[in-house]
Tab-separated table of C-alpha atoms and ligand atoms in Angstrom:
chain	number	residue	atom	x	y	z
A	26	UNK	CA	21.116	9.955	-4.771
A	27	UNK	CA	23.491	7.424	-3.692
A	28	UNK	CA	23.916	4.145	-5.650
A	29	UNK	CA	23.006	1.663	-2.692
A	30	UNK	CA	21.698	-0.993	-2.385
A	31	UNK	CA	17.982	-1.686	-0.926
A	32	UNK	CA	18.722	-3.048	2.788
A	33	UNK	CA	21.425	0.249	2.877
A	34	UNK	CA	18.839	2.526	1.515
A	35	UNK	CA	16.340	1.776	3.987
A	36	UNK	CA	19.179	2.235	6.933
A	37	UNK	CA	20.757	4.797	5.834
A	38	UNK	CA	19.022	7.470	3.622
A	39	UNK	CA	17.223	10.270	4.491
A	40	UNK	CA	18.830	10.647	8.062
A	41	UNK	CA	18.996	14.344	9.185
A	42	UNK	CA	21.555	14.571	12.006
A	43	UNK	CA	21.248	17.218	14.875
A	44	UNK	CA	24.322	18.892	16.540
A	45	UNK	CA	24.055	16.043	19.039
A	46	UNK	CA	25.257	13.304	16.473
A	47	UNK	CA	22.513	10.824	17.795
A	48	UNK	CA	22.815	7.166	16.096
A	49	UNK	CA	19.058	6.696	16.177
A	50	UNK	CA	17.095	8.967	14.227
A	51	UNK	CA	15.482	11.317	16.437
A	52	UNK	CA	11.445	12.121	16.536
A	53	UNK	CA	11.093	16.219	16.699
A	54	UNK	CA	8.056	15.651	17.941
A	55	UNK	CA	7.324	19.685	17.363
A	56	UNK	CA	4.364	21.038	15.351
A	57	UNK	CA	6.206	24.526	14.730
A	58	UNK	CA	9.684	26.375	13.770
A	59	UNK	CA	11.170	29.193	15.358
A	60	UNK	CA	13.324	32.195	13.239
A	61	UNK	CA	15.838	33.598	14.505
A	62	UNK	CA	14.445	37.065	12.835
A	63	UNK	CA	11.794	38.670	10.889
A	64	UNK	CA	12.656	38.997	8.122
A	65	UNK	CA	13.671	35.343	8.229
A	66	UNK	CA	10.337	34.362	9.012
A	67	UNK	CA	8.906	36.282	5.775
A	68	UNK	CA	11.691	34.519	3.408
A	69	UNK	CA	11.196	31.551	4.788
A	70	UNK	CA	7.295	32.158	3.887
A	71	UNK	CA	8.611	33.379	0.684
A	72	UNK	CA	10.579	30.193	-0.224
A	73	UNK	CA	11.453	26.763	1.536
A	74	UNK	CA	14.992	25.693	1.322
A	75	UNK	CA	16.100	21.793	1.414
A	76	UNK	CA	16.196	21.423	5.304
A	77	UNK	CA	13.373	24.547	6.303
A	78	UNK	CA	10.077	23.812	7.716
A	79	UNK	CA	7.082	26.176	9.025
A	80	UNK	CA	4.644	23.797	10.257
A	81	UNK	CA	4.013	20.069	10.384
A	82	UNK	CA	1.079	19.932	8.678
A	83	UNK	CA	3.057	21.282	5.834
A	84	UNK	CA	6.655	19.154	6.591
A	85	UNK	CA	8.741	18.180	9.540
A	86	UNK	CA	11.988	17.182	9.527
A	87	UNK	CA	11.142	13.061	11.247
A	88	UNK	CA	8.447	13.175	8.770
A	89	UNK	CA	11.587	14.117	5.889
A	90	UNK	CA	13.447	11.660	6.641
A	91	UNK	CA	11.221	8.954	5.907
A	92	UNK	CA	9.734	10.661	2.693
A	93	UNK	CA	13.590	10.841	1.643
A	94	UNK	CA	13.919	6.985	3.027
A	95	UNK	CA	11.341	5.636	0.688
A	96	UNK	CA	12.019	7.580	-2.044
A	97	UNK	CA	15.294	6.306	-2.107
A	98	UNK	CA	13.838	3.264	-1.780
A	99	UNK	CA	11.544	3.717	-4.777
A	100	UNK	CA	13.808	5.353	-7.213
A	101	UNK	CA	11.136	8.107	-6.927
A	102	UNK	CA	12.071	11.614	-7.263
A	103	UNK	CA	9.599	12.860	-4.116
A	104	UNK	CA	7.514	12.025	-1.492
A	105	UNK	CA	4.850	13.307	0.738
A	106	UNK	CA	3.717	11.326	3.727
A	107	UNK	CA	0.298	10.880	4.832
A	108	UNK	CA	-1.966	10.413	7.943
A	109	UNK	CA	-2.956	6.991	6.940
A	110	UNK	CA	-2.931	4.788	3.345
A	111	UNK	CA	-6.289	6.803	2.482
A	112	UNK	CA	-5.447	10.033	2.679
A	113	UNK	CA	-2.620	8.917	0.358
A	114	UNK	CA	-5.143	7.349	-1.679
A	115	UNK	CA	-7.938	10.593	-1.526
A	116	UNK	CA	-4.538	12.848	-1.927
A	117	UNK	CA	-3.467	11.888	-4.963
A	118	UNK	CA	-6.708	11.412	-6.774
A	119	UNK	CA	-8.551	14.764	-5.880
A	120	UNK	CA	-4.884	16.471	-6.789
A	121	UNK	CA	-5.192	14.880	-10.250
A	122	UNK	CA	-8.597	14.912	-11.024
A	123	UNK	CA	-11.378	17.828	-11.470
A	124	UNK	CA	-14.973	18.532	-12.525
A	125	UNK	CA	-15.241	16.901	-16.034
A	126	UNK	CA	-12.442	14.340	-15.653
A	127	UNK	CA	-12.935	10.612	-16.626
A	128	UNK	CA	-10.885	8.289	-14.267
A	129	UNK	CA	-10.797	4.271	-14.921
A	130	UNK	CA	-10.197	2.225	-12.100
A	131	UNK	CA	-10.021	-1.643	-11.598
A	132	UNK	CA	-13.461	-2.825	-9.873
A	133	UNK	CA	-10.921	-5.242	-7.280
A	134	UNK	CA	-10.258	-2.437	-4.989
A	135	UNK	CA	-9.921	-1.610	-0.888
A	136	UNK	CA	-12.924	-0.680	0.449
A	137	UNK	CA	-12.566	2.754	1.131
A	138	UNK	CA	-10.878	3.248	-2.059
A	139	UNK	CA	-13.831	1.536	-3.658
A	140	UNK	CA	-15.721	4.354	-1.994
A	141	UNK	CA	-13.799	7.325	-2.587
A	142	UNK	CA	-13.783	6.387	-6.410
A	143	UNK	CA	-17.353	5.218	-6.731
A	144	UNK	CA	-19.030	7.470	-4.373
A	145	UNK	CA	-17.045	11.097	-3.681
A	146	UNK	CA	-15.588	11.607	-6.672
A	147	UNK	CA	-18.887	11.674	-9.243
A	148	UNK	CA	-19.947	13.557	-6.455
A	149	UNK	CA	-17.688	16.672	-7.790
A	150	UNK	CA	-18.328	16.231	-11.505
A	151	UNK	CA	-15.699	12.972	-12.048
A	152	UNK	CA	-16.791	10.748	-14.435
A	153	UNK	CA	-15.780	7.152	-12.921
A	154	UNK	CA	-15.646	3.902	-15.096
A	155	UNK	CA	-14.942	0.596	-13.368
A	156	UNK	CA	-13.574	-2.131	-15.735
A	157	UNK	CA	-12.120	-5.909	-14.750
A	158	UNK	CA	-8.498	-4.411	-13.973
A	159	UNK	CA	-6.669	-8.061	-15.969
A	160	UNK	CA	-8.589	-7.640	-19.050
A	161	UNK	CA	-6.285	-5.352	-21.198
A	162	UNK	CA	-8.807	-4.914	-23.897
A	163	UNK	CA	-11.303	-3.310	-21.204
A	164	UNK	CA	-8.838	-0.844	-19.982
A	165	UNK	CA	-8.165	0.079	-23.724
A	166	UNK	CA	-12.079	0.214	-24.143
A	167	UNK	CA	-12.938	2.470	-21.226
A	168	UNK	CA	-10.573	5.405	-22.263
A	169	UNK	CA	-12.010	8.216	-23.393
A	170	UNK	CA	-10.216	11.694	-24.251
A	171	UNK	CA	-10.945	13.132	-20.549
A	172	UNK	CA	-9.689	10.055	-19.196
A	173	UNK	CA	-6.832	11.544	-16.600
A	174	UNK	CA	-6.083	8.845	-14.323
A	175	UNK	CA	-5.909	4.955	-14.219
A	176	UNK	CA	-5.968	3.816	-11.054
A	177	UNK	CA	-5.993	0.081	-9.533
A	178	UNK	CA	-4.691	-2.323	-6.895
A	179	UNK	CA	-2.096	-4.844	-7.973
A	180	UNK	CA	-2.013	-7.602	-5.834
A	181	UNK	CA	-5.619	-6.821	-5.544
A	182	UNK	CA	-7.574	-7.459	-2.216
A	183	UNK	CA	-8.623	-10.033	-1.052
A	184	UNK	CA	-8.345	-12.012	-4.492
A	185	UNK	CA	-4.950	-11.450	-5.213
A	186	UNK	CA	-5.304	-10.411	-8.833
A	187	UNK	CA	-2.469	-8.602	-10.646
A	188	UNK	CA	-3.020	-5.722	-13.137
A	189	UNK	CA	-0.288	-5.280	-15.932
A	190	UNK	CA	1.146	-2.343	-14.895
A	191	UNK	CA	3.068	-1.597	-18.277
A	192	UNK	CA	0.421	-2.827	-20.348
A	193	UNK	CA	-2.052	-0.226	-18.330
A	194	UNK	CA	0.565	2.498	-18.390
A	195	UNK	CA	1.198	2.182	-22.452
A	196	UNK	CA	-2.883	2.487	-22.704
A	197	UNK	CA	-3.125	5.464	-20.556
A	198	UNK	CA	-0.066	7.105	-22.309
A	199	UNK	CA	-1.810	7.525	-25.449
A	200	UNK	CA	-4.281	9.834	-23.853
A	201	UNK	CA	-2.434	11.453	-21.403
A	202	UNK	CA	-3.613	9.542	-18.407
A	203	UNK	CA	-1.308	8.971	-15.323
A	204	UNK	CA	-1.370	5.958	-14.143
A	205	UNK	CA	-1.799	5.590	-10.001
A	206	UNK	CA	-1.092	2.108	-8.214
A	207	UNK	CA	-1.822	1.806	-5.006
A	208	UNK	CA	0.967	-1.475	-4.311
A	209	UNK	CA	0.268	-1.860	-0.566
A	210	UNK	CA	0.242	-6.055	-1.217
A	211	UNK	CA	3.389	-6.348	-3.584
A	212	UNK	CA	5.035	-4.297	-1.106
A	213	UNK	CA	8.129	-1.656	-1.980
A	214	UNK	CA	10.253	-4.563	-2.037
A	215	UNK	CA	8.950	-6.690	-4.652
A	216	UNK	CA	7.486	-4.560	-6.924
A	217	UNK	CA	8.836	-1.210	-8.383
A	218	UNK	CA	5.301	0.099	-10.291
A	219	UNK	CA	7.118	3.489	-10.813
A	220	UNK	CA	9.905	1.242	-13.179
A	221	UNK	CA	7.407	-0.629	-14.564
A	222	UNK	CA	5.773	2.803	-16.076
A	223	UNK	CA	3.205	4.066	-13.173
A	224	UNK	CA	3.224	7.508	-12.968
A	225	UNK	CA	2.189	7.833	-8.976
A	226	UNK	CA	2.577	4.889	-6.206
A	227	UNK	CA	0.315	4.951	-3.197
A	228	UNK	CA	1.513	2.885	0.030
A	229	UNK	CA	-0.158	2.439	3.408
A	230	UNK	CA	2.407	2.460	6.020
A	231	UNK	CA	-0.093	1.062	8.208
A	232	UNK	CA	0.772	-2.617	6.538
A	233	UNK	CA	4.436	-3.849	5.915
A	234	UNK	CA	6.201	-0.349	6.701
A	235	UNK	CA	5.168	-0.351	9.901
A	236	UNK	CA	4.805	-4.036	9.879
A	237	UNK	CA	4.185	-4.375	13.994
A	238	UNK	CA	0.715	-2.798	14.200
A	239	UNK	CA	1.207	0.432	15.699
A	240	UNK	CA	0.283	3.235	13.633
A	241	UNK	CA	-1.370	4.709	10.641
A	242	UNK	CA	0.708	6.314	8.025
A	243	UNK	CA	0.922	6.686	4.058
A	244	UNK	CA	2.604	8.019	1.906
A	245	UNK	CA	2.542	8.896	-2.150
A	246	UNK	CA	5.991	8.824	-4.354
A	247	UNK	CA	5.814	10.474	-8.110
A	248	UNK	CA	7.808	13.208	-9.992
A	249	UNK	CA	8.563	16.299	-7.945
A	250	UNK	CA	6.662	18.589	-10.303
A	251	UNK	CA	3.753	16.652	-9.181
A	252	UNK	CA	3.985	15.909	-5.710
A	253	UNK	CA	5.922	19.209	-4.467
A	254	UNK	CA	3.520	20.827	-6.623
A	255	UNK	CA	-0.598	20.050	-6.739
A	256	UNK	CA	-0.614	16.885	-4.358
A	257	UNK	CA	1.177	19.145	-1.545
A	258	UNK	CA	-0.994	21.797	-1.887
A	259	UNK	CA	-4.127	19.659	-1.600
A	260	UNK	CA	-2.901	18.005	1.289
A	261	UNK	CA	-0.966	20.712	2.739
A	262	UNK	CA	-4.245	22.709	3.353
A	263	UNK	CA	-6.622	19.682	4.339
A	264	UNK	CA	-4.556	18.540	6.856
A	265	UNK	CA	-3.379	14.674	6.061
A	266	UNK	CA	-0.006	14.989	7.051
A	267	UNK	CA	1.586	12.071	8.751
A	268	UNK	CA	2.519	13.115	12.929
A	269	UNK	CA	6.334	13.107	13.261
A	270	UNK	CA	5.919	10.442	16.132
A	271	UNK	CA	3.950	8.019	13.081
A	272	UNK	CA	6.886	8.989	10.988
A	273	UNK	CA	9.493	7.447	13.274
A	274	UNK	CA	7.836	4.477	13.896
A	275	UNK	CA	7.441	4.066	9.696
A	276	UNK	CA	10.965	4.940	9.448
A	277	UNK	CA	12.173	2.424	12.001
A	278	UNK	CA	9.865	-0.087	9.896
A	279	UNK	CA	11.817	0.619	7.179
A	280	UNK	CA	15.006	-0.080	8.277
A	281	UNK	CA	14.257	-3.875	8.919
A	282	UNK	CA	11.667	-3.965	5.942
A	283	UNK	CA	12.888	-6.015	3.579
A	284	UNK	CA	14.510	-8.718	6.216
A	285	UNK	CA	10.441	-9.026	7.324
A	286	UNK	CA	9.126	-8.966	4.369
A	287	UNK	CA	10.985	-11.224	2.395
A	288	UNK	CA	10.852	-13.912	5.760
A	289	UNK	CA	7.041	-13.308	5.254
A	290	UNK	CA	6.773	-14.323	1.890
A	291	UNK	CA	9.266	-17.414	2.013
A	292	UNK	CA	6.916	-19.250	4.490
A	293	UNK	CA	3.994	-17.846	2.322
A	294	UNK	CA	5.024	-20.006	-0.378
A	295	UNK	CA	5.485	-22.614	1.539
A	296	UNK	CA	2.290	-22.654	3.467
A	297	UNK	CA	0.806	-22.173	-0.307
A	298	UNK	CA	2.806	-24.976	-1.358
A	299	UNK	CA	1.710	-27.358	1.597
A	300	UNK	CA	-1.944	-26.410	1.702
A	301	UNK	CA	-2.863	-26.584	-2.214
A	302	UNK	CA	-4.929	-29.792	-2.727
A	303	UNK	CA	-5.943	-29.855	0.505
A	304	UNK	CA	-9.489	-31.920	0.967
A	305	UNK	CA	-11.083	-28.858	3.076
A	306	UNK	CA	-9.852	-26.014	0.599
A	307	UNK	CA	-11.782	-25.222	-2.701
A	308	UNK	CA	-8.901	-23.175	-3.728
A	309	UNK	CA	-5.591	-21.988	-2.579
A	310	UNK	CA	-4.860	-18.763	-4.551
A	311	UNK	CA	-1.047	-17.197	-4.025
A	312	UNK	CA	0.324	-15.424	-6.782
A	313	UNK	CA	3.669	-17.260	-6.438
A	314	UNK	CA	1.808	-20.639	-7.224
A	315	UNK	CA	1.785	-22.111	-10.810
A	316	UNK	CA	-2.302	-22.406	-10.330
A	317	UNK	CA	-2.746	-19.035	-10.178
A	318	UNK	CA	-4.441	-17.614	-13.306
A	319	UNK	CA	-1.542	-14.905	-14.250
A	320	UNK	CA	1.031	-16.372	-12.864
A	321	UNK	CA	3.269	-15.230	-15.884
A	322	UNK	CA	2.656	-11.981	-15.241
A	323	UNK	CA	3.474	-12.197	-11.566
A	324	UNK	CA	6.578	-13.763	-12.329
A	325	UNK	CA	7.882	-10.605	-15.265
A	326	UNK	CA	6.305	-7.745	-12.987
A	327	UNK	CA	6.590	-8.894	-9.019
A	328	UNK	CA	9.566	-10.500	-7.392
A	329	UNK	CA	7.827	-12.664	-5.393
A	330	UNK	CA	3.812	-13.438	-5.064
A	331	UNK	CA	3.822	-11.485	-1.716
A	332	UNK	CA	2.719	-12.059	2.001
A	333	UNK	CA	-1.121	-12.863	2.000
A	334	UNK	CA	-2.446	-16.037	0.939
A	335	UNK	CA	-6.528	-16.737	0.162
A	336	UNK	CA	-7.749	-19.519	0.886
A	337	UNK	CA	-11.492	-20.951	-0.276
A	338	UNK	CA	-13.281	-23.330	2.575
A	339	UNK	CA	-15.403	-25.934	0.582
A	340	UNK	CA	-18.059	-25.488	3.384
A	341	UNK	CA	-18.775	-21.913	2.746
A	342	UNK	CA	-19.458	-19.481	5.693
A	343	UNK	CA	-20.154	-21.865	8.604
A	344	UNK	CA	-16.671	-23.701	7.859
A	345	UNK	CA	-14.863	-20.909	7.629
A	346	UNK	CA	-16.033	-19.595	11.000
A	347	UNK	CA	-15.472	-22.610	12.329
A	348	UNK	CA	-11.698	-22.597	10.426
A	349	UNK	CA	-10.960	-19.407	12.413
A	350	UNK	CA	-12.091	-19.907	15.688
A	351	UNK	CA	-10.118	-22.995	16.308
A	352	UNK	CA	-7.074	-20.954	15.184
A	353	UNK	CA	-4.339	-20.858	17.580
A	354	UNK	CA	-1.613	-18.659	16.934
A	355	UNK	CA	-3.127	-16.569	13.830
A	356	UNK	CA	-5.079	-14.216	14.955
A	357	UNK	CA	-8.482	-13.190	13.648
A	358	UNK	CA	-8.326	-9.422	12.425
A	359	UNK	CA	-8.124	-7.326	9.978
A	360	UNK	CA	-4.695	-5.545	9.281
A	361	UNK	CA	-2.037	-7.409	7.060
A	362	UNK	CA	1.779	-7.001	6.476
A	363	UNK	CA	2.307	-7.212	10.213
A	364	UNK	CA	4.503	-9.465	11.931
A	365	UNK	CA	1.513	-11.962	13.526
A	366	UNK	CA	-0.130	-13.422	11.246
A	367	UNK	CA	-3.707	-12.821	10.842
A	368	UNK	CA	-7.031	-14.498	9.621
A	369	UNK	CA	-9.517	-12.334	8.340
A	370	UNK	CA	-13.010	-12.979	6.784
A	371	UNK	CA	-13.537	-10.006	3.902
A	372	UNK	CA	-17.340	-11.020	3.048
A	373	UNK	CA	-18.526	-10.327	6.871
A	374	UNK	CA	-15.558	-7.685	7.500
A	375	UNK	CA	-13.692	-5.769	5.353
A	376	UNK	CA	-15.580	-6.229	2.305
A	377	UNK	CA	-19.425	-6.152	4.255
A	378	UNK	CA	-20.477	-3.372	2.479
A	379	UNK	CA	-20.601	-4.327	-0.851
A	380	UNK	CA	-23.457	-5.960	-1.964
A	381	UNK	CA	-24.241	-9.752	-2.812
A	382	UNK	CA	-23.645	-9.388	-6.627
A	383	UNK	CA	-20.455	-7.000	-6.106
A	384	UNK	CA	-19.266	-9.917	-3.753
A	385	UNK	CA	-20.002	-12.538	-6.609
A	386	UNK	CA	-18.647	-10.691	-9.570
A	387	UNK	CA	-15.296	-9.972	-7.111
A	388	UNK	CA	-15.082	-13.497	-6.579
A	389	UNK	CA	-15.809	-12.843	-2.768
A	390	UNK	CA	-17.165	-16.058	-1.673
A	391	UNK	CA	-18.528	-16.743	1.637
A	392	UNK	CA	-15.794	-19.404	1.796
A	393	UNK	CA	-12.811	-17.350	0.869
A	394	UNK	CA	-10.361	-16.112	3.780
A	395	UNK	CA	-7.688	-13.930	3.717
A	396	UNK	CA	-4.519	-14.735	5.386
A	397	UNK	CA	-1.807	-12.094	6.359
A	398	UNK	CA	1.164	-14.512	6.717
A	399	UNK	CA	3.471	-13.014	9.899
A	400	UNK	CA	6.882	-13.842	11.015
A	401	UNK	CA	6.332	-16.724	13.239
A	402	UNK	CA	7.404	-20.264	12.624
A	403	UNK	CA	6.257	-21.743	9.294
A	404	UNK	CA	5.847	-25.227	10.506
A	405	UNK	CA	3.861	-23.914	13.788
A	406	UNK	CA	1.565	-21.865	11.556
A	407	UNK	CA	1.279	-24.911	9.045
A	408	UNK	CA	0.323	-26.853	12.030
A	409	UNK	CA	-1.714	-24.474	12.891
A	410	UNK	CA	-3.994	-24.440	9.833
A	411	UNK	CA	-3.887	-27.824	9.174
A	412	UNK	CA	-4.925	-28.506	12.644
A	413	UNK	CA	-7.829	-26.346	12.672
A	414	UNK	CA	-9.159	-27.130	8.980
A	415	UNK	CA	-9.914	-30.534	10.603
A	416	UNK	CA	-12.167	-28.976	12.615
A	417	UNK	CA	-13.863	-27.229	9.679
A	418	UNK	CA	-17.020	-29.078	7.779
A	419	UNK	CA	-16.366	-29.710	4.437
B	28	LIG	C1	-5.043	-0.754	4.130
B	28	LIG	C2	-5.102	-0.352	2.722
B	28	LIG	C3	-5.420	0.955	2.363
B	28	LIG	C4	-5.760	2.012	3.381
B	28	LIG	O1	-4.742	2.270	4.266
B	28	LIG	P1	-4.979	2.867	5.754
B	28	LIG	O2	-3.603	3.062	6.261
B	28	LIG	O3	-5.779	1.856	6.510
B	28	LIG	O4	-5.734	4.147	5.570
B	28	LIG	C5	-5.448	1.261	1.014
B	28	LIG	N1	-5.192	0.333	0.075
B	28	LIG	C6	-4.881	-0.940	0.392
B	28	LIG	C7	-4.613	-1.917	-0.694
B	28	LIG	C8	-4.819	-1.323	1.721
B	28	LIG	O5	-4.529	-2.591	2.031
């Protein structure tokens, strides 16, 4: 591995060249491999060299190049891309887990990986505990000697809670747990879980890599014995590999990753800054803010508190409805990471199918709104805000 830096990592590595010497990395937008013989065909079946493929569900080389890309990135010995962040997510969990496991996982999670844990997996003989993923003492409490995975969110969504990644992994250690993060809101570029002791890292490419709102993609970075070995095979044969066309685009995200990303969370900060003790906000939580309740933590594990801010309308529902819709240039959906920024309400959206007292114990209010801070202007989209929180009730 070379001994770049990040913004030359995520230009440079991984590129596979054809006999054409094309600058741009090219898409080989091709689901199968020809051999020039036989018998080449059965070794190749036999055993997979470096730069030999057989079939993109199993590996392509677009689809190489970024795994190598963001494994450079992440220090990580392998990679195996994925369809979309969830089949990362389902990937690496049924790979690691079987009938008569224990996994913990903090309750603050996505909602589809909120379902996969809760629902699917008990559903072939996993024993699930959910604990509050910053209280230490009930990680240490929930272990039990099956116990083979920890598994949480840090930044969590939408509440922007961090988990102690070291403190977790030092728990799960002592009974031979592996620790997965999925670290889709601290982003590759401010937060290195695999350094600070996780065991597996989970991204969807659908957020930052991408970061323009094409296309789905994931991927999962670990040790090779682990990813080249059970988490390929499971997703190998149930068909989540990421299209070689999704690839490029994630790979061409990368390349200008850090530049957005880092742009993104500057006028985060700011906006944070500029907003807190605002008369129409309850609360302005940002993990790079002083106010926020682990804000020590943030500042040892994450370089920076990330791109999405949360902000709590003291009017509840009705003002923040009325917040969004006289929006201007922030958008209301529900991605994140991308380059517009984006207003999104998790109670009625993203988060609808929990119930009330899930909501409550998440600290889900009816008032709080998630904001995906893009690459525009940060005085437009302070203007912006302010602007439209006057026409909010209070
Ligand atoms: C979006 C997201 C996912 C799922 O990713 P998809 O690409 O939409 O499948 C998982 N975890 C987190 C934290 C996410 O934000």
């Amino acid at each position: 591995m070379n001994n770049w830096k990040t913004r030359t990592k995520l230009v440079h590595e991984g590129t596979r060249r054809s006999q054409y010497g094309e600058l741009s990395e090219a898409i080989y937008l091709t689901q199968g491999f020809v051999y020039p013989s036989a018998e080449s065909a059965q070794a190749r079946f036999d055993h997979l060299e470096e730069d030999e493929f057989i079939y993109a569900r199993y590996g392509n080389p677009t689809v190489a190049m970024f795994e190598d890309r963001i494994a450079a990135l992440e220090e990580a010995e392998a990679a195996f891309a994925t369809a979309s962040g969830m089949a990362a997510v389902n990937g690496a969990l049924f790979a690691l887990l079987e009938a008569g496991d224990h996994i913990v996982a903090a309750k603050a999670l996505f909602g589809s990986c909120l379902f996969i844990v809760e629902n699917l997996l008990p559903k072939y003989g996993v024993e699930v505990t959910l604990v509050d993923g910053t209280d230490l003492g009930a990680w240490e409490a929930a272990m039990q000697p099956n116990t083979r995975v920890c598994f949480f969110e840090t930044l969590s969504n939408p509440t922007l809670e961090a988990v102690d990644i070291a403190g977790v992994a030092a728990i799960a250690r002592k009974v031979g747990a592996k620790v997965v993060v999925d670290n889709v809101f601290s982003t590759p570029i401010f937060q290195r879980a695999l350094r600070l002791g996780a065991d597996v890292v989970i991204y969807s490419a659908t957020k930052h890599i991408d970061g323009q709102g094409r296309c789905l993609g994931g991927v999962v970075l670990g040790d090779k014995g682990f990813i080249r070995g059970p988490l390929e095979m499971y997703l190998k044969h149930t068909g989540g590999a990421l299209s070689p066309f999704n690839a490029w685009v994630m790979l061409k995200g990368l390349e200008t990753m850090d530049l957005r990303v880092r742009a993104q969370a500057d006028s985060a900060i700011k906006l944070a800054i500029a907003l807190e003790g605002n008369d129409k906000l309850e609360r302005v939580i940002y993990p790079g803010l002083k106010s926020h309740a682990q804000y020590e933590l943030v500042k040892r594990q994450t370089e920076a508190g990330g791109t999405v801010i949360s902000l709590v309308l003291k009017g509840g529902k009705a003002a923040a409805f009325e917040f969004m819709n006289a929006l201007e240039i922030i958008l209301i959906s529900n991605n994140l990471g991308d380059a517009k920024s984006i207003i999104t309400h998790p109670a009625t959206t993203t988060h609808s199918r929990l119930s009330a007292e899930q909501l409550a114990d998440l600290g889900i209010s009816d008032g709080l709104l998630r904001l995906s801070v893009g690459l525009e202007d940060a005085g437009d989209l302070l203007a912006d805000i302010e602007s439209a929180l006057q026409s909010a009730r209070a």
